[in-house]
CSV table of C-alpha atoms in Angstrom, one decimal:
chain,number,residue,atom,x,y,z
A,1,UNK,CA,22.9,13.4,7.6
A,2,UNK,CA,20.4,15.8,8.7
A,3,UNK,CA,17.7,14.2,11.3
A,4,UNK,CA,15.1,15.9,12.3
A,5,UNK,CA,12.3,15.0,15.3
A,6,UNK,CA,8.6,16.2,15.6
A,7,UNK,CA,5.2,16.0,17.8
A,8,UNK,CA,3.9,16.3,14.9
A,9,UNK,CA,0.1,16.0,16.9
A,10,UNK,CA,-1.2,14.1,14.0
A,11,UNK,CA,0.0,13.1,11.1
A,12,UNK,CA,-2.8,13.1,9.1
A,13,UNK,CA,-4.1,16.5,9.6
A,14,UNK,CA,-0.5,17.6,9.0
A,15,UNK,CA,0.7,15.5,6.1
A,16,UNK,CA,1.5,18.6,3.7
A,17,UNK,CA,3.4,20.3,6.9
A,18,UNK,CA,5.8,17.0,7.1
A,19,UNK,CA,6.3,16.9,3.6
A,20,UNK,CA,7.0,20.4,3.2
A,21,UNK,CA,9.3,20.9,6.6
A,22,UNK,CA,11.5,17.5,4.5
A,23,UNK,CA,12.0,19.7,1.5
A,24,UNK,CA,12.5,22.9,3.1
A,25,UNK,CA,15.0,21.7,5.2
A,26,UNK,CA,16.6,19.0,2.7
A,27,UNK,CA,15.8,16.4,5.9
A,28,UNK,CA,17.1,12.5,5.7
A,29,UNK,CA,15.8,11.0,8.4
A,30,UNK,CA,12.5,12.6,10.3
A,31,UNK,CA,11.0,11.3,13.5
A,32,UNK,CA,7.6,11.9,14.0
A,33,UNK,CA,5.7,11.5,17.2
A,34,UNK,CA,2.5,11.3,18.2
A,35,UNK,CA,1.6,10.5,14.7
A,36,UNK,CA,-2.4,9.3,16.0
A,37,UNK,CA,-3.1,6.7,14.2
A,38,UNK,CA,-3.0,2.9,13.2
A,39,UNK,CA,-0.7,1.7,11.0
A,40,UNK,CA,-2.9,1.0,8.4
A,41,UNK,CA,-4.7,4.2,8.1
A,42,UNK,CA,-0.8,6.1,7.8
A,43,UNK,CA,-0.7,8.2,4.5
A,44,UNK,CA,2.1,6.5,3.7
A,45,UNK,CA,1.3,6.6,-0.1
A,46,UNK,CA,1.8,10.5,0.2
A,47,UNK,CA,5.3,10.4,1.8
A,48,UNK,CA,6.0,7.0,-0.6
A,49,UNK,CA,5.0,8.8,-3.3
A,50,UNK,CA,7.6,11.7,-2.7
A,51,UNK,CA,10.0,8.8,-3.0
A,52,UNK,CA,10.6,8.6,1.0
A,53,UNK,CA,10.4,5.3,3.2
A,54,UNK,CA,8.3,5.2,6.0
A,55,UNK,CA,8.0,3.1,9.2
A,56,UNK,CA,5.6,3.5,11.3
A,57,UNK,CA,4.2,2.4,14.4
A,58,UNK,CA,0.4,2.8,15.7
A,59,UNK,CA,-2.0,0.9,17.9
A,60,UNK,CA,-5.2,3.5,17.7
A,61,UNK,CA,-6.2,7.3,17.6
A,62,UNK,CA,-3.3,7.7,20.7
A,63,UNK,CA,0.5,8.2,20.7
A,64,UNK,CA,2.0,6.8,18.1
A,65,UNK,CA,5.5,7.0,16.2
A,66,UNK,CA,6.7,7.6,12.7
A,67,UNK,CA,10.0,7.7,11.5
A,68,UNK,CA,10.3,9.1,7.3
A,69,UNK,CA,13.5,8.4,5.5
A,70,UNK,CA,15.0,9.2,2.2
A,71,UNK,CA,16.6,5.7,2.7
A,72,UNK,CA,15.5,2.4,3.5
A,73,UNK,CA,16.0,1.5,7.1
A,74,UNK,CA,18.4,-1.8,7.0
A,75,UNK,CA,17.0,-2.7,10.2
A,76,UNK,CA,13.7,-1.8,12.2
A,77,UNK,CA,13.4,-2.5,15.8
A,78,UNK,CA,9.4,-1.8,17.4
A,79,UNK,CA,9.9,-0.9,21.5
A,80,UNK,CA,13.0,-1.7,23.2
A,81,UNK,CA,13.7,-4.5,25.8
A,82,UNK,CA,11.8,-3.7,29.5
A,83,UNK,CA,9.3,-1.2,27.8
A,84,UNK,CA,6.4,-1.3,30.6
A,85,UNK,CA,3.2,-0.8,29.5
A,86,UNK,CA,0.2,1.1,30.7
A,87,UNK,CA,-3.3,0.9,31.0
A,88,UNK,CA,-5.6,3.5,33.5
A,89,UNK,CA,-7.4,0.8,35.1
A,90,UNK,CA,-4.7,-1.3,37.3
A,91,UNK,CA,-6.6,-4.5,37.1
A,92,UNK,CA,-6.2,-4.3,33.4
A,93,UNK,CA,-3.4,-5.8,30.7
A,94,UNK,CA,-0.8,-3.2,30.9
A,95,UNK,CA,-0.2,-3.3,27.6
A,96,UNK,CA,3.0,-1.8,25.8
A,97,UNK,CA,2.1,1.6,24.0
A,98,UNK,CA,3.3,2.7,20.7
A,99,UNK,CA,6.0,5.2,21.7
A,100,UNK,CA,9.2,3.6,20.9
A,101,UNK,CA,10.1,3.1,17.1
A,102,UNK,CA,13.8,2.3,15.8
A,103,UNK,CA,15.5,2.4,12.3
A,104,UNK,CA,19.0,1.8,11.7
A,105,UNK,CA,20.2,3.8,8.4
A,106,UNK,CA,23.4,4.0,7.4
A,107,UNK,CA,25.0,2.3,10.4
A,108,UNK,CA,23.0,4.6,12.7
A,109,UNK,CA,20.4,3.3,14.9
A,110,UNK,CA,17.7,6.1,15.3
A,111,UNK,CA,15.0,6.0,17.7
A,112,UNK,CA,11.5,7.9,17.4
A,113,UNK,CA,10.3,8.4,21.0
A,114,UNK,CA,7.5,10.2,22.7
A,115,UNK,CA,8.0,9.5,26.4
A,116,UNK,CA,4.4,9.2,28.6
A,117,UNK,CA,3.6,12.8,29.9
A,118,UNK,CA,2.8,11.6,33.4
A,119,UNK,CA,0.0,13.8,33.8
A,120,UNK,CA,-0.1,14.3,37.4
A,121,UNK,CA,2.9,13.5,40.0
A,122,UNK,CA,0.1,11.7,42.0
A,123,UNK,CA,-1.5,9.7,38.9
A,124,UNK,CA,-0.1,6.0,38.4
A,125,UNK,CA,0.8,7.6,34.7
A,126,UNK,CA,3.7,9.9,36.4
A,127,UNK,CA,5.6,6.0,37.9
A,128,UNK,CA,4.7,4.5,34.5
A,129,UNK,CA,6.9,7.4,33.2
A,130,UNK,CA,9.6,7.1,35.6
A,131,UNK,CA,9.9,3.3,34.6
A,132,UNK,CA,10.0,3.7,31.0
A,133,UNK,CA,12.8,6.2,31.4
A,134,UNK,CA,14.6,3.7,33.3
A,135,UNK,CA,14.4,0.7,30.8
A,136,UNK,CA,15.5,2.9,28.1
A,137,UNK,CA,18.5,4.3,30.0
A,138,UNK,CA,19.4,1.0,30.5
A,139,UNK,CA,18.8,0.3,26.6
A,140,UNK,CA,21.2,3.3,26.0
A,141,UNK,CA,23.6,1.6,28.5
A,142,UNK,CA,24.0,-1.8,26.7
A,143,UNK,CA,24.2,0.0,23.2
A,144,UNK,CA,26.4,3.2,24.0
A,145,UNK,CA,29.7,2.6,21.8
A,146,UNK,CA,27.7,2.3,18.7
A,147,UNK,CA,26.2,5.1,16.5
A,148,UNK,CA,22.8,5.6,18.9
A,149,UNK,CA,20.2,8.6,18.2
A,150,UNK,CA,17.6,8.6,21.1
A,151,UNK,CA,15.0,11.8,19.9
A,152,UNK,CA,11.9,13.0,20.2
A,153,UNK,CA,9.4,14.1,23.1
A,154,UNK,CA,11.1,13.4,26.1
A,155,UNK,CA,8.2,15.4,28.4
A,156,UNK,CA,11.3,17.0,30.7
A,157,UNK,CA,12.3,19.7,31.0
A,158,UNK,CA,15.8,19.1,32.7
A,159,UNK,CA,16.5,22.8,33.9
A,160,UNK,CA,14.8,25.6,35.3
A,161,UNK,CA,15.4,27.6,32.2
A,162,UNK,CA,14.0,25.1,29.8
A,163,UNK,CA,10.2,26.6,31.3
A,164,UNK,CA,9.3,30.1,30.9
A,165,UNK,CA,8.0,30.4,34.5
A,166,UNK,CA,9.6,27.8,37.2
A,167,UNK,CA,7.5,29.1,39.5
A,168,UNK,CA,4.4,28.2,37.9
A,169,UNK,CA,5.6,24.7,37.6
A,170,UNK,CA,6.2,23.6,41.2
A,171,UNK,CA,4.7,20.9,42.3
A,172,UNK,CA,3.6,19.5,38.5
A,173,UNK,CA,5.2,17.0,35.9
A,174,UNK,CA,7.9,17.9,33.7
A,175,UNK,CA,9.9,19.7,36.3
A,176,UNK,CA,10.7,17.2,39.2
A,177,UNK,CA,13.2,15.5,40.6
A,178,UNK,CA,12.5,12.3,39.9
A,179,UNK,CA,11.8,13.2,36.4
A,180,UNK,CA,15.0,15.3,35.6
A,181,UNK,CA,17.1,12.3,37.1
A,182,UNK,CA,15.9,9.7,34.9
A,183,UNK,CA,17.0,12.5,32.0
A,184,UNK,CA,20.2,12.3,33.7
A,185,UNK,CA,20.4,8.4,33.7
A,186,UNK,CA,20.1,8.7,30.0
A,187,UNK,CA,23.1,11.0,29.8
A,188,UNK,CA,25.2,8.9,32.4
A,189,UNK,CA,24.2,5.7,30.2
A,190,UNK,CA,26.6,7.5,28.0
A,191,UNK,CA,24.4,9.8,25.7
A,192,UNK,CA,25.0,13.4,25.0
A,193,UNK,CA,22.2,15.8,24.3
A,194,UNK,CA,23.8,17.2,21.3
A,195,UNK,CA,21.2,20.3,20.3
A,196,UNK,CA,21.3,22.5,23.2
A,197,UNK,CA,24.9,24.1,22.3
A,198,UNK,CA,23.5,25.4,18.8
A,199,UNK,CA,20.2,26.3,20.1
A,200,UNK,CA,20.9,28.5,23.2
A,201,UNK,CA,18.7,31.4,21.7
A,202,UNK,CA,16.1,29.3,20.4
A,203,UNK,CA,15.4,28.4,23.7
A,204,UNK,CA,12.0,26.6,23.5
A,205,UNK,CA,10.7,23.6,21.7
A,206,UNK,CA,7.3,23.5,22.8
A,207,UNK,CA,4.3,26.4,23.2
A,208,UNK,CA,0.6,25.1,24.4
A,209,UNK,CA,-2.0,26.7,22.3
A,210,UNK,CA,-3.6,28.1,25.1
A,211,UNK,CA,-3.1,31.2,26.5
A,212,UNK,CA,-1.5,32.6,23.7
A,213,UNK,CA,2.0,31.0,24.6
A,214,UNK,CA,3.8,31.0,22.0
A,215,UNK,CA,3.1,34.9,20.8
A,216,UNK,CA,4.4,35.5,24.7
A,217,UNK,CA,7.2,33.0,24.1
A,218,UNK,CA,6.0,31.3,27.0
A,219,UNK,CA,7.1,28.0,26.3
A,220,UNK,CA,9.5,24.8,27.0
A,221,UNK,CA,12.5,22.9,26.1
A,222,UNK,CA,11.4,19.7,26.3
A,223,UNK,CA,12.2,17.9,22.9
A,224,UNK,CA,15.7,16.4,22.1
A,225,UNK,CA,17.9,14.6,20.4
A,226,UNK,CA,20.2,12.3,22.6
A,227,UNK,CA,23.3,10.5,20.6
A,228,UNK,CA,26.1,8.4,22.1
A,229,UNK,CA,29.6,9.1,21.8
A,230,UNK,CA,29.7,7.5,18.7
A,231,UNK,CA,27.5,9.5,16.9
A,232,UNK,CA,27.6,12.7,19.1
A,233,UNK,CA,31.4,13.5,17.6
A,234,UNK,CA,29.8,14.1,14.4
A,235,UNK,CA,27.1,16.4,15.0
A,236,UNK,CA,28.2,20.0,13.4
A,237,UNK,CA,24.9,22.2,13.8
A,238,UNK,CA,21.3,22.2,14.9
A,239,UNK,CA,18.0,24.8,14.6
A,240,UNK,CA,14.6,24.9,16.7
A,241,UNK,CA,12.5,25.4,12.9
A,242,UNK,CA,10.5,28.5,15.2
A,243,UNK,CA,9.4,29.4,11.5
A,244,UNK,CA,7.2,26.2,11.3
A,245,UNK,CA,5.4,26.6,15.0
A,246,UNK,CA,4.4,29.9,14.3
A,247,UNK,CA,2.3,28.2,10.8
A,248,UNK,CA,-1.2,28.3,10.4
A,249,UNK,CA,-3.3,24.9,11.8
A,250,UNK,CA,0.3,23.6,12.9
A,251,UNK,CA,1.6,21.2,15.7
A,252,UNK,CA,2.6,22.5,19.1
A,253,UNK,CA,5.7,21.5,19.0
A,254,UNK,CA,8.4,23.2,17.0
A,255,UNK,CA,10.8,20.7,14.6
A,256,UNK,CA,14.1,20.3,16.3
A,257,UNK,CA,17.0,19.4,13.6
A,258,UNK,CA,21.0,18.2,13.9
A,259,UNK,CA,23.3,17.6,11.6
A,260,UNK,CA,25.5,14.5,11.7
A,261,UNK,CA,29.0,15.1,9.7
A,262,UNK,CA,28.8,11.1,9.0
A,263,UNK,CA,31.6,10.5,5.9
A,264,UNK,CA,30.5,6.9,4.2
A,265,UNK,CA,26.8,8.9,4.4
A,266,UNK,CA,27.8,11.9,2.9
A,267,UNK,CA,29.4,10.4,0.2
A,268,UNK,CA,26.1,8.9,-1.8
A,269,UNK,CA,24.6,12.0,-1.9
């Protein structure tokens, strides 16, 4: 099973892209992230009509998540248990964002996440991120001995070498203590980040399109795909598609792919 996750940053703009990254790479199962848009405005009909499932999950023109199969999900599970949710205003509804989308296929329960940014460490965003790492590490904890796949945007980058410049970091989001714990929780919940070992000179997932970033290969690892035990015994290869971020019109984010050596899967293709 090869599964794939991407910020796609817009899935309408970049319909073609998706479709074209699933037949390039042969893909089975691709999460999409901050798809930007509501459910009923998804071109599904494009992806449906390439013969691939979709399940998708949007609220407005913000975040969202996506994930496109080859195979219809058995089961589909919309945010996870203790999601908080968020609203700028305090004295608002805090209500639950659409960043957390699950599908189990094949006996695998696969999770399309893009974790908040947390903008500043002083903003109320950067606690709002904290907490939603926490309820999903705890999430991780209660389902750990099955076959788990936690990807997608995780908005940490958990070592100094995952940013091109640490230095120019200090004292911003993405970096911090705090931040690189809760990504540590998720591990100790009993999830393995199962990429990093292929990838080691592909070192980047993600290039802001200012300043010329990428053509500098200024960038960071900040995209992932966490699996439990489980699942994580199965996994035989992975890529950072570099090919695809350096596209015309394309996302920021680069695809980040695994393969999952999973027998009673294999065997129906």
């Amino acid at each position: 099973m090869r599964i794939a996750t991407w910020n796609i940053n817009s899935v309408r703009t970049r319909t073609q892209r998706a479709l074209n990254l699933i037949s390039k790479h042969d893909i089975d199962v691709l999460c999409l992230q901050e798809t930007k848009v509501k459910d009923d405005k998804f071109p599904r009909e494009v992806f449906e009509d390439a013969g691939l499932h979709v399940t998708c999950h949007g609220l407005n023109q913000w975040n969202g998540v996506a994930i496109v199969s080859k195979e219809e999900p058995e089961d589909v599970f919309i945010g996870f248990p203790g999601q908080p949710g968020f609203a700028k205003d305090p004295e608002k509804p805090q209500d639950r964002e659409a960043r957390a989308l699950g599908a189990r296929i094949r006996g695998v329960e696969i999770w399309s996440l893009y974790v908040p940014n947390g903008r500043e460490i002083t903003d109320r965003h950067y606690d709002y991120k904290l907490d939603f790492l926490y309820h999903l590490a705890r999430y991780a904890e209660n389902h750990a001995q099955s076959k788990l796949l936690m990807s997608g945007d995780f908005n940490i980058a958990p070592r100094d070498e995952d940013v091109w410049d640490i230095e120019a970091f200090r004292g911003k989001t993405h970096v911090t203590e705090p931040e690189r714990a809760a990504f540590q929780m998720l591990e100790e919940a009993g999830l393995e980040e199962v990429t990093r070992r292929f990838t080691e000179d592909q070192r980047y997932t993600y290039f802001d399109y200012k300043g010329m970033r990428f053509q500098k290969n200024e960038g960071m690892r900040i995209d992932f795909q966490l699996a439990s035990a489980p699942l994580a015994q199965h996994v035989t290869g992975a890529q950072v598609d570099m090919v695809e971020r350096a596209g015309d019109k394309t996302s920021d984010h680069c695809p980040l792919l695994a393969d999952y050596n999973l027998p009673d899967f294999n065997s129906v293709r």
